[in-house]
Backbone as ProteinMPNN parsed JSONL, in Angstrom:
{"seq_chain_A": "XXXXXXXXXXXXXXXXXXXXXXXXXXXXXXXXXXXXXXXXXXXXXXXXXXXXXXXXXXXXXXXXXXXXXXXXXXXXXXXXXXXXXXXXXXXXXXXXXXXXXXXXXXXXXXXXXXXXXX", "coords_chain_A": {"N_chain_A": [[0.834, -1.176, 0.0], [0.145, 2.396, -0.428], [0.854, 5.754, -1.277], [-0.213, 7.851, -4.829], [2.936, 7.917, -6.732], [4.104, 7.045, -4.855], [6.017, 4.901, -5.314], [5.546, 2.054, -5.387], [4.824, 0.292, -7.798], [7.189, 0.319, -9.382], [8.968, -0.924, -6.843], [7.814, -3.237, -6.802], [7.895, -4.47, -9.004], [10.669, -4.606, -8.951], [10.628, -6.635, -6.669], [9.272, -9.089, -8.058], [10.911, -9.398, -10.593], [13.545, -10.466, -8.116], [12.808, -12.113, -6.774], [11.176, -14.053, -8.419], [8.77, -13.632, -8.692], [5.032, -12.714, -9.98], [4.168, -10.11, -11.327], [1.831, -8.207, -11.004], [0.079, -4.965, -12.427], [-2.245, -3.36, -11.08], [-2.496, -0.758, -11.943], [-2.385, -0.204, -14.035], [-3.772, -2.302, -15.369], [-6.133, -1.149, -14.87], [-6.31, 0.918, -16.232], [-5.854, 0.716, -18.677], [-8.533, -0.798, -19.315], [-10.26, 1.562, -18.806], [-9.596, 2.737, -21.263], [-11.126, 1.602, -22.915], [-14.341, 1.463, -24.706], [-16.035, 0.424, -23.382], [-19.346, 0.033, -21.14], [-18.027, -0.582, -18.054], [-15.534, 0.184, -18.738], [-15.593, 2.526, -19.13], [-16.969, 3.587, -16.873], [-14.557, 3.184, -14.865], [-12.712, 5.212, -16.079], [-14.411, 7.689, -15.551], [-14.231, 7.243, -12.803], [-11.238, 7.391, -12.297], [-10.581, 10.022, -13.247], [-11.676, 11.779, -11.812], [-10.189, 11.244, -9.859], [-10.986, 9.525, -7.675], [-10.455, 6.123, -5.633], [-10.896, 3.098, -7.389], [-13.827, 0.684, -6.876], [-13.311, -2.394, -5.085], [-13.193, -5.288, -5.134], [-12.503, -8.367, -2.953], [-10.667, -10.423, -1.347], [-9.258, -10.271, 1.538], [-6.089, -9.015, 2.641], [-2.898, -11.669, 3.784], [-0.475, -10.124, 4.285], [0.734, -6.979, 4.325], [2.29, -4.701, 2.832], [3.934, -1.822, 3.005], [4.422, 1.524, 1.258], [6.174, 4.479, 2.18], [6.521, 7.982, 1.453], [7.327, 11.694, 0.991], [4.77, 13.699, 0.508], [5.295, 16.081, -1.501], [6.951, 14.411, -2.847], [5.567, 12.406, -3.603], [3.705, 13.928, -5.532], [5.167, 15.147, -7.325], [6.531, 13.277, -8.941], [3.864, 11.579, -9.753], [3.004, 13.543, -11.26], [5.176, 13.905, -13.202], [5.559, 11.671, -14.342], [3.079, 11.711, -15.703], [3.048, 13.642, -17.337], [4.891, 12.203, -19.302], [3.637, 10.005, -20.375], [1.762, 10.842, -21.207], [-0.979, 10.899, -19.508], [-4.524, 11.357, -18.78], [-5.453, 10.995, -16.418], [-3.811, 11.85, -14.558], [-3.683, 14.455, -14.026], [-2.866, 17.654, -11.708], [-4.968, 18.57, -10.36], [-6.59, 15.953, -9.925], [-4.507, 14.429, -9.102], [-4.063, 15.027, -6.816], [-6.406, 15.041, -5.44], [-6.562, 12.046, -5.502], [-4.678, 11.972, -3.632], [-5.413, 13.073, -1.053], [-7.848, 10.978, -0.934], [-6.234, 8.985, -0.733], [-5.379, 9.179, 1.846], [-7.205, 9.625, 3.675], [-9.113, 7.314, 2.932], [-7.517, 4.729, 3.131], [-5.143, 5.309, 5.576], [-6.633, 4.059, 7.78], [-6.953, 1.85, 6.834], [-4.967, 1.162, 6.654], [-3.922, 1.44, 9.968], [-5.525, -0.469, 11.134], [-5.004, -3.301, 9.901], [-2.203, -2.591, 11.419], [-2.874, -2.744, 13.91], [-4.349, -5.677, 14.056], [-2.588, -7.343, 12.662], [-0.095, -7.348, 13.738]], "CA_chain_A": [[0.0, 0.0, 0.0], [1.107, 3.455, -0.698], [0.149, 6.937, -2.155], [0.499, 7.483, -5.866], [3.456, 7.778, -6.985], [5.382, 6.577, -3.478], [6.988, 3.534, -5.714], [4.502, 0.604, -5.42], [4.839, 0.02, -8.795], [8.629, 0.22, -9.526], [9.404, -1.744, -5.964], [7.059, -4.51, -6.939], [8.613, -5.053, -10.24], [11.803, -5.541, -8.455], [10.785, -7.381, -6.045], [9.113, -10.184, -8.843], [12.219, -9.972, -10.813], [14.494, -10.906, -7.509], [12.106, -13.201, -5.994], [10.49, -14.712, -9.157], [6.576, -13.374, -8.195], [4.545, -12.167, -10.971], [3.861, -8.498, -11.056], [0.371, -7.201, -12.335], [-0.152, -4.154, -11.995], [-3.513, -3.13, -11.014], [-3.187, 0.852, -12.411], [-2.183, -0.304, -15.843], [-5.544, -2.796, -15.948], [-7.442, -0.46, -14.889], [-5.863, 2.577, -17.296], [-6.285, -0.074, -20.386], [-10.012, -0.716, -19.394], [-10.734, 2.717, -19.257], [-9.475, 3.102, -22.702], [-12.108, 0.671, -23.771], [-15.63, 2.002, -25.262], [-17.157, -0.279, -22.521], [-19.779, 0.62, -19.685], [-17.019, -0.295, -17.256], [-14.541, 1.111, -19.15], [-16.669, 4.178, -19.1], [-17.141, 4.072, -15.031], [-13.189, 3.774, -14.467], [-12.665, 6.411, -16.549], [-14.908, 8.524, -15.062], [-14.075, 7.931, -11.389], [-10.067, 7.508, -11.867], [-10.409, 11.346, -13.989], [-11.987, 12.933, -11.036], [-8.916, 10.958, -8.905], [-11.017, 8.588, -6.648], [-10.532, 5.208, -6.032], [-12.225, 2.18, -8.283], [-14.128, -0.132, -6.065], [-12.113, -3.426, -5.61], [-13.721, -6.94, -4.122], [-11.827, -9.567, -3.152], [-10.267, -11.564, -0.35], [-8.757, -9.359, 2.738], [-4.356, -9.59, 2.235], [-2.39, -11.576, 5.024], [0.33, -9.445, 4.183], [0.31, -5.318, 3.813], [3.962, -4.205, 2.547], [4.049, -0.155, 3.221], [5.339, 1.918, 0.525], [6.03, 5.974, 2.516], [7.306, 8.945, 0.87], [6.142, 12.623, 1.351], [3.567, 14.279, -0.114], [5.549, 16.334, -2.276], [7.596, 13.456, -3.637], [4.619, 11.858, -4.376], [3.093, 15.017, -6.653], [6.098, 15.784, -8.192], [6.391, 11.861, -9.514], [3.017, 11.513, -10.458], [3.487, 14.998, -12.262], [6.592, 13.844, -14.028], [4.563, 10.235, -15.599], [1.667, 11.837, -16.149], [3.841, 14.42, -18.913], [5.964, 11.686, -20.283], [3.486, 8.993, -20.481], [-0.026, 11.901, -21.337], [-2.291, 10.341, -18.811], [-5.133, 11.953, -18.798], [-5.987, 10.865, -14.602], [-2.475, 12.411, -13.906], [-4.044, 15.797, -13.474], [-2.785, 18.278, -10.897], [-6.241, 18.383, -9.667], [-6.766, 15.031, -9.979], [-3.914, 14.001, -8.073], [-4.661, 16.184, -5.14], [-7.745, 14.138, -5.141], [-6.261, 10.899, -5.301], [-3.332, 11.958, -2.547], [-6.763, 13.095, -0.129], [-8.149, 9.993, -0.892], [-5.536, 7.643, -0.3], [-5.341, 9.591, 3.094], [-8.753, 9.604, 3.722], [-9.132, 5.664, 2.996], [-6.053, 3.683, 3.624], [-5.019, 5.524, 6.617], [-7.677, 3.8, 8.506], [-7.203, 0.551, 6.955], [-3.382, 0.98, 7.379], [-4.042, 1.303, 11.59], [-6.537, -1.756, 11.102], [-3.828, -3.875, 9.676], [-1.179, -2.483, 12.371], [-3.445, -3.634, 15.281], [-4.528, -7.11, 13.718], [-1.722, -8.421, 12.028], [1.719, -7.393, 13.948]], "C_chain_A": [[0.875, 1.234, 0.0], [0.24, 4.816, -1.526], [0.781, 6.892, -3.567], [1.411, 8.184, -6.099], [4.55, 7.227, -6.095], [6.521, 5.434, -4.116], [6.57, 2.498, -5.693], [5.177, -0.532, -6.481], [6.19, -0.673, -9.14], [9.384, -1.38, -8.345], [8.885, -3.077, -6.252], [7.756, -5.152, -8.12], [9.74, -5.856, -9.551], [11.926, -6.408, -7.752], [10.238, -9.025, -7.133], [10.376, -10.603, -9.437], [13.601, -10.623, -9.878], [14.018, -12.138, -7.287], [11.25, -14.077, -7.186], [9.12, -14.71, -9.064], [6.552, -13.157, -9.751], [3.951, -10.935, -10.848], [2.734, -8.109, -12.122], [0.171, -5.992, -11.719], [-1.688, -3.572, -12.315], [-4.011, -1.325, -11.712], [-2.98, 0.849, -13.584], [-3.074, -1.168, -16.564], [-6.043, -1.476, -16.182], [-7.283, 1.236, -15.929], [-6.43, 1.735, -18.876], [-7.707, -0.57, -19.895], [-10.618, 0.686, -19.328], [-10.548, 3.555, -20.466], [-10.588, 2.273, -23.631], [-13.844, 1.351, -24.256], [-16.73, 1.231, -24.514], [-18.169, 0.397, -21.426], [-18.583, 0.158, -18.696], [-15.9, 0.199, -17.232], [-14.668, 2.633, -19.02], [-17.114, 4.852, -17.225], [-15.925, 3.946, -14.75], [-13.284, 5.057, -15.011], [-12.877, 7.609, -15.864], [-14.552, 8.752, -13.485], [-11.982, 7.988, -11.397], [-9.811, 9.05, -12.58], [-10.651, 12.282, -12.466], [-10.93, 12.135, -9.321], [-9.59, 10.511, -7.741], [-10.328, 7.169, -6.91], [-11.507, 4.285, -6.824], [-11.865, 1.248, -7.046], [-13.326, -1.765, -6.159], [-12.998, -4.344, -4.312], [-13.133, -8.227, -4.206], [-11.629, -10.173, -1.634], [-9.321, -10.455, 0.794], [-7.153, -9.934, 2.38], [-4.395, -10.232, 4.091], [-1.456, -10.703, 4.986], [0.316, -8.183, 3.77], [2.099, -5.171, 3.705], [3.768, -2.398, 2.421], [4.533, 0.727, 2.495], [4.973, 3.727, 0.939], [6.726, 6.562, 1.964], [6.245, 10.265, 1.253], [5.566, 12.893, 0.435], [4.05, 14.928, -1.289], [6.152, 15.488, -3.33], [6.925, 13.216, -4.459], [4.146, 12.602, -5.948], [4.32, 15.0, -8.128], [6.321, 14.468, -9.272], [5.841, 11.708, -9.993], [2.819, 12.267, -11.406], [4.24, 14.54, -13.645], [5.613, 12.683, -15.316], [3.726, 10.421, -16.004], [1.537, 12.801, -17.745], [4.119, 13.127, -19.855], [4.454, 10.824, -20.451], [1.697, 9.463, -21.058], [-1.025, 10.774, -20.528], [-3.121, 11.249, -18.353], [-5.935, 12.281, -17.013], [-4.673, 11.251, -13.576], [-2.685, 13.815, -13.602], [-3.504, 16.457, -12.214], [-3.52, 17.625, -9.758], [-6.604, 16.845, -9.089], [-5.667, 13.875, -9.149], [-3.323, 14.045, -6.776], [-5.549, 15.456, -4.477], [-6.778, 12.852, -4.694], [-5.246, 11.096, -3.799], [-4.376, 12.29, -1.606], [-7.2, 11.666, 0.054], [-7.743, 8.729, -0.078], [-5.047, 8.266, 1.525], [-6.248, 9.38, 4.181], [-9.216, 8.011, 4.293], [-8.585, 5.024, 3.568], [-5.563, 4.266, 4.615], [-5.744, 3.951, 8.147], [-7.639, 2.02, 8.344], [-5.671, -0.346, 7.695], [-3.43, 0.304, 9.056], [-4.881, 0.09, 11.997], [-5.595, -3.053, 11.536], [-2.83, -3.986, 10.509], [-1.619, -3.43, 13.184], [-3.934, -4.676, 15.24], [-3.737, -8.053, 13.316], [-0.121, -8.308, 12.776], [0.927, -8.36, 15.356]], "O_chain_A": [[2.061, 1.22, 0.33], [-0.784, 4.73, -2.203], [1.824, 6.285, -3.809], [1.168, 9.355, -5.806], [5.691, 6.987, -6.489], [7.594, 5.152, -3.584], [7.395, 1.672, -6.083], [5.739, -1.609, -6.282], [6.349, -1.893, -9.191], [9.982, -2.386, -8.726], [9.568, -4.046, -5.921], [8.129, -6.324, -8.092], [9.889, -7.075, -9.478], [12.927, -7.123, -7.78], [10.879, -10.048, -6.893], [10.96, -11.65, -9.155], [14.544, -11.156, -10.464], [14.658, -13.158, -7.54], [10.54, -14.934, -6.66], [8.396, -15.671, -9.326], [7.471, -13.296, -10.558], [3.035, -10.889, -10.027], [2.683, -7.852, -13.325], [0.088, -5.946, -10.492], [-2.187, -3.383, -13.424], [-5.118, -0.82, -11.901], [-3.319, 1.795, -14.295], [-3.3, -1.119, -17.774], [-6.297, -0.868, -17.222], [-8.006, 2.213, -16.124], [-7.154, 2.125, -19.792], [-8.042, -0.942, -21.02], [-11.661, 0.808, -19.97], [-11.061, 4.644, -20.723], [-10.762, 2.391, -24.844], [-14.224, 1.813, -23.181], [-17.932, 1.264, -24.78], [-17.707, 1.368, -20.826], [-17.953, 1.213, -18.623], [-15.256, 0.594, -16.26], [-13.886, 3.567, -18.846], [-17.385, 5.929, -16.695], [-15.739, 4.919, -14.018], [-13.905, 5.951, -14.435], [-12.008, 8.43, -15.572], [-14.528, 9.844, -12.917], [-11.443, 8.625, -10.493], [-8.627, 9.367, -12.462], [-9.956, 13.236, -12.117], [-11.034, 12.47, -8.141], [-9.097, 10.885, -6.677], [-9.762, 6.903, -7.971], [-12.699, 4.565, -6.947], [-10.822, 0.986, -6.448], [-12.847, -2.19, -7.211], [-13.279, -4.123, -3.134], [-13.174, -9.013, -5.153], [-12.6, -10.314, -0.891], [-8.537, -9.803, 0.103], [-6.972, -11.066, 1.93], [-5.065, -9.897, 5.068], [-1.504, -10.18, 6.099], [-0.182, -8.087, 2.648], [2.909, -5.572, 4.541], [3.337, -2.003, 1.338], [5.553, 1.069, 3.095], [4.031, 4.335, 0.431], [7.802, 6.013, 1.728], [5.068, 10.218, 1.609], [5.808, 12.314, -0.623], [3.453, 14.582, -2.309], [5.963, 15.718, -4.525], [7.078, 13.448, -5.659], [4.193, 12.101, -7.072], [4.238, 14.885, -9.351], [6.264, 14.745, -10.47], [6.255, 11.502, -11.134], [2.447, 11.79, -12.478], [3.923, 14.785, -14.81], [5.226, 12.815, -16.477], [3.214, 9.593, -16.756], [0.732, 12.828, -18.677], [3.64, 13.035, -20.986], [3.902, 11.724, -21.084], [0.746, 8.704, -21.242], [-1.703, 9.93, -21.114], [-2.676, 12.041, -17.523], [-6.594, 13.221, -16.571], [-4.531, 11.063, -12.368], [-1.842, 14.377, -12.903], [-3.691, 15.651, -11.302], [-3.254, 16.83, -8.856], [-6.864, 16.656, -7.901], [-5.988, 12.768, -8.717], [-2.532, 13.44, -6.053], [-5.569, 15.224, -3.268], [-6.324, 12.785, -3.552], [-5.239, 10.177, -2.979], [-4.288, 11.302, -0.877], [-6.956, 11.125, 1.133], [-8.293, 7.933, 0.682], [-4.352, 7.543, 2.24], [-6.011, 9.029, 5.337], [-9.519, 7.61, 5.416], [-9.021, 4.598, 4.637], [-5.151, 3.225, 5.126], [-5.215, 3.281, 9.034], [-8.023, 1.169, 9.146], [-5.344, -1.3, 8.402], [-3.125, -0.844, 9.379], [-4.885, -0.287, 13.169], [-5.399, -3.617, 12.613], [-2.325, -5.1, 10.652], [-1.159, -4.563, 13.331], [-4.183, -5.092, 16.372], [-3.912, -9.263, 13.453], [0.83, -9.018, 12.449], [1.632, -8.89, 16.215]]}, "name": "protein", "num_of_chains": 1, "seq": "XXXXXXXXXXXXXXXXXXXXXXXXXXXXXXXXXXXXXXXXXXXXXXXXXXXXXXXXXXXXXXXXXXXXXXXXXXXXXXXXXXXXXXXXXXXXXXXXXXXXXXXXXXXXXXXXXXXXXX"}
C-alpha cells in the first residue's frame, strides 16, 4: 500500500524480478479498461479522472507491505509520468484528489492492519 506515486509500482517489479513473483499491476488494468468504449470502461474512466478510487472486491491480504514517501515526492512523480506517459488521470487536480483519498481511505485501513496483524 502506498500513495500514488510513493513507488509501489517500480518496488514490486523488483521485487518479482528478484524473488520470481509475478507483477500485475492493477493501475495499468485499470488505465487499459478505461481506454475501452465499454460501460465499465466508461465508469473507471470517469471515477479515476476525477482521482477517486475504483471499487475493488476480493479476499482481505495476510500481508500489507508499506510503501512511505512525502507528499511532495509523491506530486512531483506523479506529475513527471503523467507528462511523459499523457495520462489523462495524472491531473494536478486530480492528483490532489487521489493523494486526499488515499489519506482519507487507507489511513484507517493501514491502523486496522497495524493492530490485527503485527
Amino acid at each position: 500500500m502506498g500513495g500514488p506515486g510513493c513507488g509501489k509500482g517500480t518496488q514490486c517489479k523488483n521485487m518479482a524480478t528478484k524473488y520470481g513473483f509475478c507483477h500485475v499491476g492493477l493501475d495499468q488494468l485499470l488505465r487499459q479498461e478505461a481506454q475501452r468504449s465499454t460501460q465499465r470502461g466508461r465508469q473507471i474512466r470517469d471515477i479515476t479522472l476525477q482521482g477517486l478510487l475504483v471499487p475493488a472486491v476480493g479476499q482481505a491480504p495476510s500481508v500489507v507491505i508499506v510503501f512511505d514517501c512525502s507528499m511532495e515526492t509523491m506530486l512531483r512523480r506523479v506529475l513527471h509520468w503523467g507528462q511523459v506517459e499523457h495520462r489523462a488521470d495524472d491531473s494536478e487536480l486530480a492528483i490532489h484528489q487521489r493523494l486526499d483519498t488515499h489519506y482519507t481511505l487507507c489511513e484507517p485501513v493501514l491502523t486496522y492492519q497495524r493492530n490485527n496483524l503485527l
